[in-house]
Short mmCIF file of C-alpha atoms in Angstrom, two decimals:
data_model
loop_
_atom_site.label_atom_id
_atom_site.label_comp_id
_atom_site.label_asym_id
_atom_site.label_seq_id
_atom_site.Cartn_x
_atom_site.Cartn_y
_atom_site.Cartn_z
CA MET X 1 -69.94 5.28 -69.86
CA ALA X 2 -66.34 5.04 -71.89
CA ALA X 3 -65.08 5.14 -68.46
CA ASP X 4 -66.75 2.49 -66.71
CA LEU X 5 -66.15 0.50 -70.53
CA TYR X 6 -62.26 1.04 -69.88
CA CYS X 7 -61.91 2.41 -66.37
CA GLU X 8 -58.19 1.83 -64.64
CA MET X 9 -56.54 0.20 -61.88
CA HIS X 10 -56.29 3.41 -59.90
CA LEU X 11 -55.02 3.61 -55.49
CA GLU X 12 -56.70 6.81 -55.13
CA ALA X 13 -60.01 7.71 -55.95
CA ALA X 14 -59.54 10.68 -58.00
CA ARG X 15 -56.28 11.81 -59.63
CA PRO X 16 -54.62 15.55 -59.47
CA ALA X 17 -55.07 17.94 -61.48
CA LYS X 18 -51.20 17.48 -62.61
CA ARG X 19 -48.60 15.50 -61.21
CA ARG X 20 -44.46 15.68 -61.63
CA TRP X 21 -41.98 13.86 -62.82
CA ARG X 22 -40.79 13.65 -58.81
CA ASP X 23 -44.64 12.38 -58.29
CA TYR X 24 -44.06 9.00 -60.01
CA LEU X 25 -40.40 7.80 -58.37
CA PRO X 26 -41.28 5.72 -55.63
CA GLY X 27 -43.90 4.45 -57.06
CA ALA X 28 -41.38 3.37 -60.15
CA LEU X 29 -38.27 2.62 -57.94
CA VAL X 30 -39.53 0.34 -56.08
CA THR X 31 -41.16 -1.35 -59.16
CA ALA X 32 -38.25 -1.83 -60.59
CA ILE X 33 -36.01 -3.06 -57.61
CA ALA X 34 -38.77 -5.26 -57.17
CA ALA X 35 -38.72 -6.57 -60.95
CA LEU X 36 -35.25 -6.29 -61.73
CA ALA X 37 -35.40 -8.78 -58.62
CA ALA X 38 -37.52 -11.15 -59.91
CA ALA X 39 -35.59 -11.57 -62.71
CA TRP X 40 -32.53 -12.42 -60.65
CA LEU X 41 -34.72 -15.20 -58.59
CA ALA X 42 -36.35 -16.39 -62.14
CA ASP X 43 -32.17 -16.73 -63.48
CA HIS X 44 -30.85 -18.81 -60.62
CA TYR X 45 -33.45 -20.97 -59.60
CA ALA X 46 -34.84 -21.42 -63.23
CA ALA X 47 -38.26 -20.55 -61.82
CA PRO X 48 -41.29 -19.38 -63.57
CA LEU X 49 -40.45 -14.96 -63.96
CA VAL X 50 -44.26 -14.15 -63.71
CA LEU X 51 -44.15 -15.90 -60.51
CA MET X 52 -40.44 -14.33 -58.67
CA GLY X 53 -42.49 -11.37 -60.08
CA LEU X 54 -45.66 -11.74 -58.66
CA LEU X 55 -44.58 -13.25 -55.31
CA ILE X 56 -42.10 -10.62 -54.78
CA GLY X 57 -44.51 -7.70 -54.94
CA LEU X 58 -47.86 -9.10 -53.50
CA ALA X 59 -44.83 -9.89 -50.28
CA MET X 60 -44.26 -5.84 -50.83
CA SER X 61 -46.83 -4.35 -50.95
CA PHE X 62 -47.47 -3.01 -47.37
CA LEU X 63 -45.20 -0.34 -49.38
CA SER X 64 -48.39 0.88 -51.30
CA GLN X 65 -50.44 2.11 -48.26
CA ASP X 66 -48.01 4.92 -48.57
CA PRO X 67 -49.70 7.63 -50.77
CA ARG X 68 -46.65 8.56 -51.62
CA THR X 69 -45.84 5.34 -53.79
CA HIS X 70 -49.00 5.87 -55.69
CA ALA X 71 -48.81 7.37 -58.59
CA GLY X 72 -45.34 5.72 -59.51
CA LEU X 73 -48.06 2.13 -59.02
CA ASP X 74 -50.76 3.65 -61.11
CA LEU X 75 -47.72 4.18 -64.04
CA MET X 76 -46.75 0.33 -64.01
CA SER X 77 -49.42 -1.39 -63.60
CA GLN X 78 -51.23 1.35 -66.78
CA THR X 79 -49.23 2.94 -69.09
CA ALA X 80 -45.69 0.17 -68.86
CA LEU X 81 -48.53 -2.60 -69.42
CA ARG X 82 -49.95 -0.91 -72.31
CA ILE X 83 -46.67 0.43 -74.02
CA GLY X 84 -45.49 -3.37 -73.83
CA ILE X 85 -48.58 -4.93 -75.27
CA VAL X 86 -47.95 -2.19 -78.68
CA LEU X 87 -44.51 -3.86 -78.68
CA VAL X 88 -45.12 -7.53 -78.68
CA GLY X 89 -46.90 -6.36 -81.78
CA ALA X 90 -43.51 -6.54 -83.15
CA ARG X 91 -43.43 -11.08 -82.20
CA ILE X 92 -46.30 -10.67 -85.56
CA THR X 93 -46.05 -10.78 -89.21
CA ALA X 94 -48.60 -12.07 -91.37
CA GLY X 95 -46.71 -14.87 -92.43
CA GLN X 96 -47.24 -16.38 -89.34
CA PHE X 97 -50.94 -17.02 -90.67
CA ALA X 98 -50.18 -18.58 -93.51
CA GLU X 99 -47.17 -21.12 -92.55
CA LEU X 100 -49.53 -22.82 -89.86
CA GLY X 101 -52.94 -23.31 -92.66
CA PRO X 102 -55.92 -22.60 -92.50
CA LEU X 103 -57.49 -25.59 -90.92
CA PRO X 104 -54.80 -25.43 -87.54
CA PHE X 105 -55.70 -21.55 -88.09
CA ALA X 106 -59.48 -22.68 -87.80
CA LEU X 107 -58.64 -24.91 -85.33
CA LEU X 108 -56.67 -23.01 -82.63
CA VAL X 109 -59.35 -19.96 -83.70
CA GLY X 110 -62.07 -22.78 -82.00
CA ILE X 111 -60.17 -23.70 -79.49
CA MET X 112 -59.97 -20.09 -78.08
CA LEU X 113 -63.87 -19.35 -78.20
CA ALA X 114 -65.02 -22.34 -76.75
CA VAL X 115 -62.75 -21.60 -73.52
CA ILE X 116 -63.65 -18.88 -72.82
CA LEU X 117 -67.35 -19.57 -73.61
CA ILE X 118 -66.87 -22.98 -71.93
CA THR X 119 -65.42 -20.73 -68.75
CA VAL X 120 -67.95 -18.44 -67.90
CA ALA X 121 -71.01 -20.86 -68.66
CA SER X 122 -69.08 -22.48 -66.26
CA ALA X 123 -69.16 -19.62 -63.51
CA ARG X 124 -72.30 -19.93 -62.52
CA LEU X 125 -71.85 -23.09 -61.94
CA PHE X 126 -69.09 -22.38 -59.45
CA ARG X 127 -70.99 -19.00 -57.91
CA GLN X 128 -68.43 -16.77 -59.31
CA ASP X 129 -68.83 -13.64 -61.14
CA ARG X 130 -68.77 -14.50 -65.23
CA HIS X 131 -66.87 -11.30 -65.16
CA ALA X 132 -63.58 -13.18 -63.46
CA ALA X 133 -63.85 -16.10 -65.17
CA LEU X 134 -63.67 -14.40 -68.43
CA LEU X 135 -61.01 -12.34 -67.47
CA ALA X 136 -59.23 -16.20 -66.73
CA GLY X 137 -60.85 -18.02 -70.02
CA GLY X 138 -59.40 -15.22 -72.10
CA ALA X 139 -56.20 -15.18 -70.26
CA THR X 140 -55.64 -18.82 -70.97
CA ALA X 141 -57.50 -18.91 -74.48
CA ILE X 142 -54.38 -16.55 -75.71
CA CYS X 143 -51.25 -15.65 -73.89
CA GLY X 144 -51.23 -16.41 -70.02
CA ALA X 145 -49.97 -13.24 -67.73
CA SER X 146 -49.98 -10.50 -70.42
CA ALA X 147 -53.81 -11.58 -71.59
CA ALA X 148 -55.03 -10.93 -68.44
CA LEU X 149 -53.16 -7.22 -67.93
CA ALA X 150 -54.52 -6.40 -71.57
CA LEU X 151 -57.92 -7.76 -70.36
CA TYR X 152 -58.13 -6.17 -67.22
CA SER X 153 -57.54 -3.01 -68.38
CA LEU X 154 -60.77 -3.70 -70.37
CA ILE X 155 -63.03 -4.81 -67.31
CA GLY X 156 -61.81 -2.75 -64.75
CA ASP X 157 -61.65 -3.32 -61.56
CA LYS X 158 -65.12 -2.35 -60.62
CA ARG X 159 -66.16 -5.83 -62.28
CA VAL X 160 -63.41 -7.36 -61.24
CA ASP X 161 -61.21 -6.37 -57.99
CA GLN X 162 -57.82 -6.11 -57.35
CA ALA X 163 -57.57 -9.24 -55.39
CA ARG X 164 -59.56 -11.43 -57.71
CA PHE X 165 -57.49 -10.30 -60.36
CA THR X 166 -54.06 -11.26 -58.21
CA MET X 167 -55.41 -14.63 -57.58
CA THR X 168 -56.58 -15.38 -60.69
CA LEU X 169 -53.04 -13.93 -62.13
CA VAL X 170 -51.00 -16.38 -59.10
CA GLY X 171 -52.76 -19.68 -60.75
CA ILE X 172 -52.51 -18.73 -63.95
CA THR X 173 -49.46 -18.90 -64.11
CA VAL X 174 -49.06 -22.03 -61.84
CA ALA X 175 -50.46 -23.41 -64.15
CA SER X 176 -48.90 -23.08 -67.08
CA ALA X 177 -45.83 -23.82 -65.22
CA LEU X 178 -47.46 -26.88 -64.74
CA ALA X 179 -48.51 -27.46 -68.41
CA MET X 180 -45.03 -27.20 -69.37
CA THR X 181 -43.28 -29.51 -66.91
CA LEU X 182 -46.84 -32.09 -67.73
CA TYR X 183 -47.63 -31.90 -71.22
CA PRO X 184 -44.88 -33.06 -73.09
CA ILE X 185 -44.55 -36.13 -70.93
CA LEU X 186 -48.57 -37.20 -72.05
CA ALA X 187 -47.21 -36.03 -75.37
CA ALA X 188 -45.01 -38.43 -75.31
CA GLU X 189 -47.39 -41.20 -73.61
CA LEU X 190 -50.29 -40.55 -76.14
CA ALA X 191 -47.56 -41.57 -78.72
CA LEU X 192 -48.56 -37.96 -80.53
CA SER X 193 -45.93 -36.89 -83.92
CA ASP X 194 -43.04 -33.99 -83.85
CA THR X 195 -46.26 -31.87 -85.69
CA GLN X 196 -49.26 -32.84 -83.29
CA ALA X 197 -47.20 -33.14 -79.92
CA GLY X 198 -46.30 -29.31 -80.74
CA PHE X 199 -49.78 -28.00 -81.56
CA LEU X 200 -51.01 -29.63 -78.83
CA ILE X 201 -48.15 -27.89 -76.83
CA GLY X 202 -48.79 -24.80 -78.08
CA ALA X 203 -52.50 -24.47 -78.63
CA SER X 204 -53.02 -24.40 -74.78
CA ILE X 205 -49.26 -23.90 -72.33
CA HIS X 206 -50.95 -20.43 -71.36
CA ASP X 207 -47.82 -18.51 -70.88
CA VAL X 208 -45.14 -17.85 -73.96
CA ALA X 209 -42.11 -18.63 -73.46
CA GLN X 210 -43.05 -22.30 -71.39
CA ALA X 211 -45.13 -23.31 -73.88
CA ILE X 212 -42.46 -22.47 -76.57
CA GLY X 213 -39.51 -24.56 -73.68
CA GLY X 214 -41.96 -27.19 -73.62
CA GLY X 215 -42.03 -27.56 -77.35
CA PHE X 216 -39.00 -27.92 -77.57
CA SER X 217 -38.22 -30.38 -74.36
CA PHE X 218 -40.45 -32.66 -76.18
CA SER X 219 -38.71 -32.24 -80.04
CA PRO X 220 -36.97 -29.62 -82.02
CA GLN X 221 -39.35 -29.81 -84.81
CA ALA X 222 -42.07 -30.22 -82.18
CA GLY X 223 -40.97 -26.59 -80.66
CA GLU X 224 -40.45 -24.80 -83.96
CA VAL X 225 -44.89 -25.70 -84.45
CA ALA X 226 -45.51 -25.02 -80.83
CA THR X 227 -43.72 -21.21 -81.14
CA ILE X 228 -45.98 -21.09 -84.32
CA VAL X 229 -49.10 -22.05 -82.84
CA LYS X 230 -48.65 -19.70 -79.67
CA LEU X 231 -47.40 -16.64 -81.88
CA THR X 232 -50.70 -17.20 -83.37
CA ARG X 233 -53.00 -17.34 -79.65
CA VAL X 234 -50.72 -13.86 -79.23
CA ALA X 235 -51.60 -12.12 -81.97
CA LEU X 236 -55.80 -13.08 -81.60
CA LEU X 237 -55.02 -11.35 -79.01
CA ALA X 238 -56.44 -7.42 -80.17
CA PRO X 239 -60.20 -9.56 -82.48
CA MET X 240 -60.04 -11.53 -78.30
CA LEU X 241 -60.41 -7.89 -76.86
CA MET X 242 -62.61 -6.06 -79.45
CA LEU X 243 -64.78 -9.12 -79.30
CA VAL X 244 -64.25 -8.18 -75.06
CA GLY X 245 -64.60 -4.91 -75.70
CA LEU X 246 -68.39 -4.75 -77.70
CA TRP X 247 -69.28 -7.55 -75.39
CA LEU X 248 -69.29 -5.23 -72.69
CA ALA X 249 -70.54 -2.23 -73.54
CA ARG X 250 -73.84 -4.04 -74.74
CA ALA X 251 -74.12 -5.57 -71.41
CA GLY X 252 -73.46 -1.79 -69.52
CA GLY X 253 -77.09 -1.76 -69.21
CA GLY X 254 -79.74 0.01 -71.77
CA ASP X 255 -80.09 1.81 -75.25
CA ALA X 256 -78.50 4.52 -73.43
CA ALA X 257 -75.29 3.09 -72.35
CA LYS X 258 -75.01 1.80 -76.18
CA ARG X 259 -75.21 5.33 -77.20
CA ARG X 260 -72.71 7.03 -75.06
CA ILE X 261 -70.43 4.02 -74.54
CA PRO X 262 -68.26 4.76 -78.43
CA LEU X 263 -66.79 1.41 -79.80
CA ARG X 264 -63.80 2.59 -80.00
CA LEU X 265 -60.35 0.98 -79.76
CA PRO X 266 -58.31 1.88 -77.39
CA TRP X 267 -54.28 3.24 -78.36
CA PHE X 268 -53.11 0.17 -77.02
CA ILE X 269 -54.11 -2.46 -78.74
CA LEU X 270 -54.63 0.48 -82.35
CA GLY X 271 -51.07 -0.05 -81.93
CA PHE X 272 -49.92 -3.62 -81.66
CA LEU X 273 -51.96 -4.30 -84.62
CA ALA X 274 -50.32 -1.24 -86.42
CA LEU X 275 -47.09 -2.36 -85.14
CA ALA X 276 -47.92 -6.29 -85.84
CA ALA X 277 -49.06 -4.71 -89.19
CA LEU X 278 -45.35 -2.63 -90.30
CA ASN X 279 -43.55 -5.76 -89.21
CA SER X 280 -45.88 -8.06 -92.28
CA LEU X 281 -45.01 -5.12 -94.50
CA VAL X 282 -41.53 -4.75 -93.77
CA ALA X 283 -38.60 -7.40 -92.60
CA LEU X 284 -37.74 -5.09 -89.42
CA PRO X 285 -34.27 -5.66 -88.40
CA ARG X 286 -33.27 -8.21 -86.23
CA PRO X 287 -31.76 -5.81 -83.69
CA ALA X 288 -34.90 -4.18 -83.40
CA VAL X 289 -37.23 -6.86 -83.21
CA ASP X 290 -34.74 -8.71 -79.94
CA ALA X 291 -34.65 -5.80 -78.59
CA ALA X 292 -38.48 -5.12 -78.79
CA ASN X 293 -39.71 -8.72 -77.42
CA MET X 294 -36.73 -7.67 -75.33
CA ALA X 295 -39.09 -3.98 -74.21
CA ALA X 296 -42.35 -5.55 -74.36
CA GLN X 297 -41.13 -8.79 -71.28
CA ALA X 298 -39.88 -5.66 -68.80
CA LEU X 299 -42.42 -3.50 -68.74
CA LEU X 300 -45.09 -6.80 -68.89
CA LEU X 301 -43.06 -8.02 -65.73
CA LEU X 302 -43.29 -4.32 -64.53
CA ALA X 303 -46.70 -4.45 -64.99
CA ILE X 304 -47.03 -7.34 -63.31
CA VAL X 305 -45.16 -6.93 -60.14
CA ALA X 306 -46.65 -2.79 -59.90
CA THR X 307 -50.61 -4.55 -59.55
CA ALA X 308 -49.23 -7.63 -57.18
CA MET X 309 -47.91 -4.93 -55.06
CA LYS X 310 -51.66 -2.60 -55.10
CA ALA X 311 -53.64 -5.94 -54.36
CA ARG X 312 -54.57 -6.19 -50.25
CA LEU X 313 -53.38 -9.35 -48.93
CA HIS X 314 -56.51 -9.56 -46.04
CA LEU X 315 -58.38 -9.29 -49.49
CA LEU X 316 -57.06 -12.42 -51.33
CA LEU X 317 -56.73 -14.57 -48.00
CA ASP X 318 -60.80 -14.28 -47.85
CA GLN X 319 -60.92 -16.07 -51.66
CA GLY X 320 -61.81 -19.69 -51.46
CA TRP X 321 -61.18 -22.47 -53.36
CA ARG X 322 -64.15 -21.81 -56.12
CA SER X 323 -61.83 -18.52 -56.97
CA PHE X 324 -59.49 -21.11 -59.05
CA ALA X 325 -62.64 -23.32 -59.94
CA PRO X 326 -62.60 -20.47 -63.62
CA ILE X 327 -58.90 -21.37 -63.95
CA VAL X 328 -58.83 -24.96 -64.07
CA VAL X 329 -61.80 -25.35 -66.04
CA ALA X 330 -60.49 -23.05 -68.61
CA THR X 331 -56.75 -25.10 -68.32
CA LEU X 332 -58.57 -28.65 -68.48
CA THR X 333 -60.70 -27.20 -71.13
CA SER X 334 -57.61 -26.43 -73.52
CA PHE X 335 -55.61 -29.60 -72.95
CA LEU X 336 -59.01 -31.31 -74.38
CA LEU X 337 -60.03 -28.62 -77.29
CA ALA X 338 -56.16 -29.18 -77.90
CA LEU X 339 -55.51 -32.87 -78.05
CA ALA X 340 -59.11 -33.72 -79.79
CA ALA X 341 -57.54 -31.01 -82.71
CA VAL X 342 -54.85 -32.83 -82.72
CA GLU X 343 -56.31 -35.78 -84.18
CA LEU X 344 -58.45 -34.08 -87.46
CA MET X 345 -54.57 -32.75 -88.40
#
């Protein structure tokens, strides 16, 4: 039961007893090459990095049919992801919560919970699986693709298959890119103040870099507010994963399942919390924080590319328009609730 709660994303039905380091090389190398190509395209054509990683990974998905790549792709989509989540904790300090203030923080928590609950509740309306809706709602409520990856490590491919997960990543990335373009314009049309615009953008755009970029495109002050709000949402990743883990455990079925599933946090969430706590207690050197942020971005990109490479394109083509419905619901709910919240500030 514990393995089912924290199930892994594996290409092979059973993992060999012991792997040698060279078994990981083929899959790790093709993932690294694809990630470098995505970074180059994103840098030269001002395209979203995550979207480029997804598209290149999908284009190279035929490589996952070679058994020699399985070990490396699993390593990149699991271990790299989890280390990256730990390093995200270097961005977080307790001072961010204090700087945000009690009312905006309470509104932010309320928005996060409402987005997840409304998205899951709408799943039946569009005949979608509630776990897929949970994935879309949680990723939208927190920090986009990185939150989706973290959630998927808990939900697992037994509940949401690889094709559906990849489709969710694509939808979230596209929605975030559109939001970065449209939300600052809407904020200006609504005559919002710098603080209100910063909260709206930081509370509703999925991706961290795009939320911050959208805020600064409105004004420098709005960018500073959007940065604080967005990083506070990132800090809420660990509590959200705790709640999801508990919900999955209780939804596992029966008293026996509840007894056998250990309600403990995965190591990468504990590492995230530990690094955030350390950063709050001791001012980490700026170069170390910058290096951790860069490493986290690189590792999460590798995880996204590897996940896309493991997807089956023929399964992606079988997904209908309804598969995007939870993403649309979550995106609209997040924006409307954030817009309502700025009126209370």
